[in-house]
């Protein structure tokens, strides 16, 4: 809601994203198998406008929507790396989000598939920055792909590496949000791995090791920062 073009705006909006008139006709109808509002037919990019508010896209049509305020984060490639729960972009949002973080279309095509060796949701193949969308819910990133995720609701702050430094109570990121938060402040995966542990000599929660910026998460609530680690905290 709020991102639909009107019937009058649809021709110009559709043409702006590669649509065209089929035999010079603007197609308007009350179809049940298409999206409501402005859309293109996948096979020939013909511009349509559906007036049925209860219709459901059967997968052969490309909605044309007004751009919304999307903030995206590109995660580093690593085995098993994926977006945290509720931080996935939809298939419809993926191309826009992917382009924000430097992705492109491979030969003009948005790659959609059910890959078991790739993360679920929106991701980029760093070999050519091609934007993909994986529909396999149980897909596991083999490490070759970079998930494109919704930016965490809270901004991240990186504290200095000093003995005893830790996030204030209520300012810790969860284990699921840690990769996104730490990446936003310069963290990275060490050899493609997200390091989880129960260390006594590090701060509790999300942090990066100062020497190489490796992202860690410690579940030890009594851990004490020996001074070599930088807590990643909400602010």
PDB file of N, CA, C and O in Angstrom, residues 95 99 103-112 115 123-132 144-145:
ATOM      1  N   UNK A  95      15.677  -6.736  -6.522  1.00  0.00           N
ATOM      2  CA  UNK A  95      16.478  -6.033  -7.532  1.00  0.00           C
ATOM      3  C   UNK A  95      16.857  -4.637  -7.049  1.00  0.00           C
ATOM      4  O   UNK A  95      18.014  -4.221  -7.147  1.00  0.00           O
ATOM      5  N   UNK A  99      20.726  -3.550  -6.173  1.00  0.00           N
ATOM      6  CA  UNK A  99      21.401  -2.451  -6.859  1.00  0.00           C
ATOM      7  C   UNK A  99      21.957  -1.428  -5.873  1.00  0.00           C
ATOM      8  O   UNK A  99      22.993  -0.804  -6.133  1.00  0.00           O
ATOM      9  N   UNK A 103      24.890  -4.452  -6.807  1.00  0.00           N
ATOM     10  CA  UNK A 103      24.531  -5.567  -7.670  1.00  0.00           C
ATOM     11  C   UNK A 103      24.062  -5.117  -9.040  1.00  0.00           C
ATOM     12  O   UNK A 103      23.662  -3.966  -9.234  1.00  0.00           O
ATOM     13  N   UNK A 104      24.116  -6.041  -9.992  1.00  0.00           N
ATOM     14  CA  UNK A 104      23.667  -5.759 -11.351  1.00  0.00           C
ATOM     15  C   UNK A 104      22.875  -6.966 -11.870  1.00  0.00           C
ATOM     16  O   UNK A 104      22.909  -8.052 -11.283  1.00  0.00           O
ATOM     17  N   UNK A 105      22.189  -6.778 -12.984  1.00  0.00           N
ATOM     18  CA  UNK A 105      21.496  -7.881 -13.626  1.00  0.00           C
ATOM     19  C   UNK A 105      22.439  -8.573 -14.607  1.00  0.00           C
ATOM     20  O   UNK A 105      23.133  -7.900 -15.373  1.00  0.00           O
ATOM     21  N   UNK A 106      22.486  -9.879 -14.569  1.00  0.00           N
ATOM     22  CA  UNK A 106      23.364 -10.643 -15.456  1.00  0.00           C
ATOM     23  C   UNK A 106      22.703 -10.743 -16.834  1.00  0.00           C
ATOM     24  O   UNK A 106      21.645 -11.363 -16.965  1.00  0.00           O
ATOM     25  N   UNK A 107      23.303 -10.094 -17.812  1.00  0.00           N
ATOM     26  CA  UNK A 107      22.733 -10.060 -19.165  1.00  0.00           C
ATOM     27  C   UNK A 107      21.289  -9.566 -19.145  1.00  0.00           C
ATOM     28  O   UNK A 107      20.436 -10.034 -19.901  1.00  0.00           O
ATOM     29  N   UNK A 108      21.018  -8.620 -18.234  1.00  0.00           N
ATOM     30  CA  UNK A 108      19.687  -8.037 -18.135  1.00  0.00           C
ATOM     31  C   UNK A 108      18.662  -8.909 -17.442  1.00  0.00           C
ATOM     32  O   UNK A 108      17.469  -8.583 -17.442  1.00  0.00           O
ATOM     33  N   UNK A 109      19.101 -10.020 -16.823  1.00  0.00           N
ATOM     34  CA  UNK A 109      18.161 -10.962 -16.223  1.00  0.00           C
ATOM     35  C   UNK A 109      18.308 -11.010 -14.698  1.00  0.00           C
ATOM     36  O   UNK A 109      19.418 -11.026 -14.168  1.00  0.00           O
ATOM     37  N   UNK A 110      17.164 -11.063 -14.025  1.00  0.00           N
ATOM     38  CA  UNK A 110      17.082 -11.253 -12.579  1.00  0.00           C
ATOM     39  C   UNK A 110      17.046 -12.761 -12.351  1.00  0.00           C
ATOM     40  O   UNK A 110      16.133 -13.443 -12.788  1.00  0.00           O
ATOM     41  N   UNK A 111      18.064 -13.275 -11.666  1.00  0.00           N
ATOM     42  CA  UNK A 111      18.209 -14.718 -11.509  1.00  0.00           C
ATOM     43  C   UNK A 111      17.385 -15.216 -10.318  1.00  0.00           C
ATOM     44  O   UNK A 111      17.657 -14.858  -9.167  1.00  0.00           O
ATOM     45  N   UNK A 112      16.377 -16.022 -10.591  1.00  0.00           N
ATOM     46  CA  UNK A 112      15.506 -16.583  -9.552  1.00  0.00           C
ATOM     47  C   UNK A 112      15.536 -18.100  -9.675  1.00  0.00           C
ATOM     48  O   UNK A 112      15.396 -18.651 -10.774  1.00  0.00           O
ATOM     49  N   UNK A 115      17.999 -22.998  -5.331  1.00  0.00           N
ATOM     50  CA  UNK A 115      19.339 -23.553  -5.191  1.00  0.00           C
ATOM     51  C   UNK A 115      19.571 -24.060  -3.769  1.00  0.00           C
ATOM     52  O   UNK A 115      19.325 -23.334  -2.797  1.00  0.00           O
ATOM     53  N   UNK A 123      20.415 -12.300  -2.805  1.00  0.00           N
ATOM     54  CA  UNK A 123      21.866 -12.366  -2.637  1.00  0.00           C
ATOM     55  C   UNK A 123      22.571 -11.997  -3.931  1.00  0.00           C
ATOM     56  O   UNK A 123      21.950 -11.920  -5.000  1.00  0.00           O
ATOM     57  N   UNK A 124      23.862 -11.768  -3.813  1.00  0.00           N
ATOM     58  CA  UNK A 124      24.703 -11.393  -4.955  1.00  0.00           C
ATOM     59  C   UNK A 124      25.805 -12.427  -5.133  1.00  0.00           C
ATOM     60  O   UNK A 124      26.377 -12.918  -4.160  1.00  0.00           O
ATOM     61  N   UNK A 125      26.067 -12.770  -6.386  1.00  0.00           N
ATOM     62  CA  UNK A 125      27.218 -13.602  -6.720  1.00  0.00           C
ATOM     63  C   UNK A 125      28.398 -12.648  -6.920  1.00  0.00           C
ATOM     64  O   UNK A 125      28.417 -11.880  -7.888  1.00  0.00           O
ATOM     65  N   UNK A 126      29.382 -12.650  -6.013  1.00  0.00           N
ATOM     66  CA  UNK A 126      30.455 -11.652  -6.112  1.00  0.00           C
ATOM     67  C   UNK A 126      31.347 -11.803  -7.330  1.00  0.00           C
ATOM     68  O   UNK A 126      32.111 -10.896  -7.643  1.00  0.00           O
ATOM     69  N   UNK A 127      31.246 -12.941  -8.046  1.00  0.00           N
ATOM     70  CA  UNK A 127      32.086 -13.107  -9.238  1.00  0.00           C
ATOM     71  C   UNK A 127      31.741 -12.085 -10.314  1.00  0.00           C
ATOM     72  O   UNK A 127      32.604 -11.663 -11.088  1.00  0.00           O
ATOM     73  N   UNK A 128      30.462 -11.679 -10.370  1.00  0.00           N
ATOM     74  CA  UNK A 128      30.066 -10.652 -11.338  1.00  0.00           C
ATOM     75  C   UNK A 128      29.009  -9.692 -10.787  1.00  0.00           C
ATOM     76  O   UNK A 128      28.445  -8.888 -11.525  1.00  0.00           O
ATOM     77  N   UNK A 129      28.754  -9.804  -9.469  1.00  0.00           N
ATOM     78  CA  UNK A 129      27.764  -8.952  -8.777  1.00  0.00           C
ATOM     79  C   UNK A 129      26.338  -9.169  -9.278  1.00  0.00           C
ATOM     80  O   UNK A 129      25.481  -8.282  -9.121  1.00  0.00           O
ATOM     81  N   UNK A 130      26.060 -10.334  -9.860  1.00  0.00           N
ATOM     82  CA  UNK A 130      24.713 -10.616 -10.366  1.00  0.00           C
ATOM     83  C   UNK A 130      23.734 -10.804  -9.209  1.00  0.00           C
ATOM     84  O   UNK A 130      24.018 -11.505  -8.239  1.00  0.00           O
ATOM     85  N   UNK A 131      22.584 -10.177  -9.350  1.00  0.00           N
ATOM     86  CA  UNK A 131      21.539 -10.235  -8.322  1.00  0.00           C
ATOM     87  C   UNK A 131      20.724 -11.516  -8.497  1.00  0.00           C
ATOM     88  O   UNK A 131      20.268 -11.824  -9.594  1.00  0.00           O
ATOM     89  N   UNK A 132      20.549 -12.244  -7.402  1.00  0.00           N
ATOM     90  CA  UNK A 132      19.800 -13.494  -7.399  1.00  0.00           C
ATOM     91  C   UNK A 132      18.730 -13.468  -6.310  1.00  0.00           C
ATOM     92  O   UNK A 132      18.838 -12.727  -5.335  1.00  0.00           O
ATOM     93  N   UNK A 144      30.056 -18.870  -1.259  1.00  0.00           N
ATOM     94  CA  UNK A 144      30.372 -18.133  -2.483  1.00  0.00           C
ATOM     95  C   UNK A 144      29.445 -16.952  -2.726  1.00  0.00           C
ATOM     96  O   UNK A 144      29.648 -16.195  -3.676  1.00  0.00           O
ATOM     97  N   UNK A 145      28.425 -16.764  -1.880  1.00  0.00           N
ATOM     98  CA  UNK A 145      27.403 -15.753  -2.151  1.00  0.00           C
ATOM     99  C   UNK A 145      27.258 -14.782  -0.986  1.00  0.00           C
ATOM    100  O   UNK A 145      27.476 -15.142   0.169  1.00  0.00           O
TER     101      UNK A 145
END
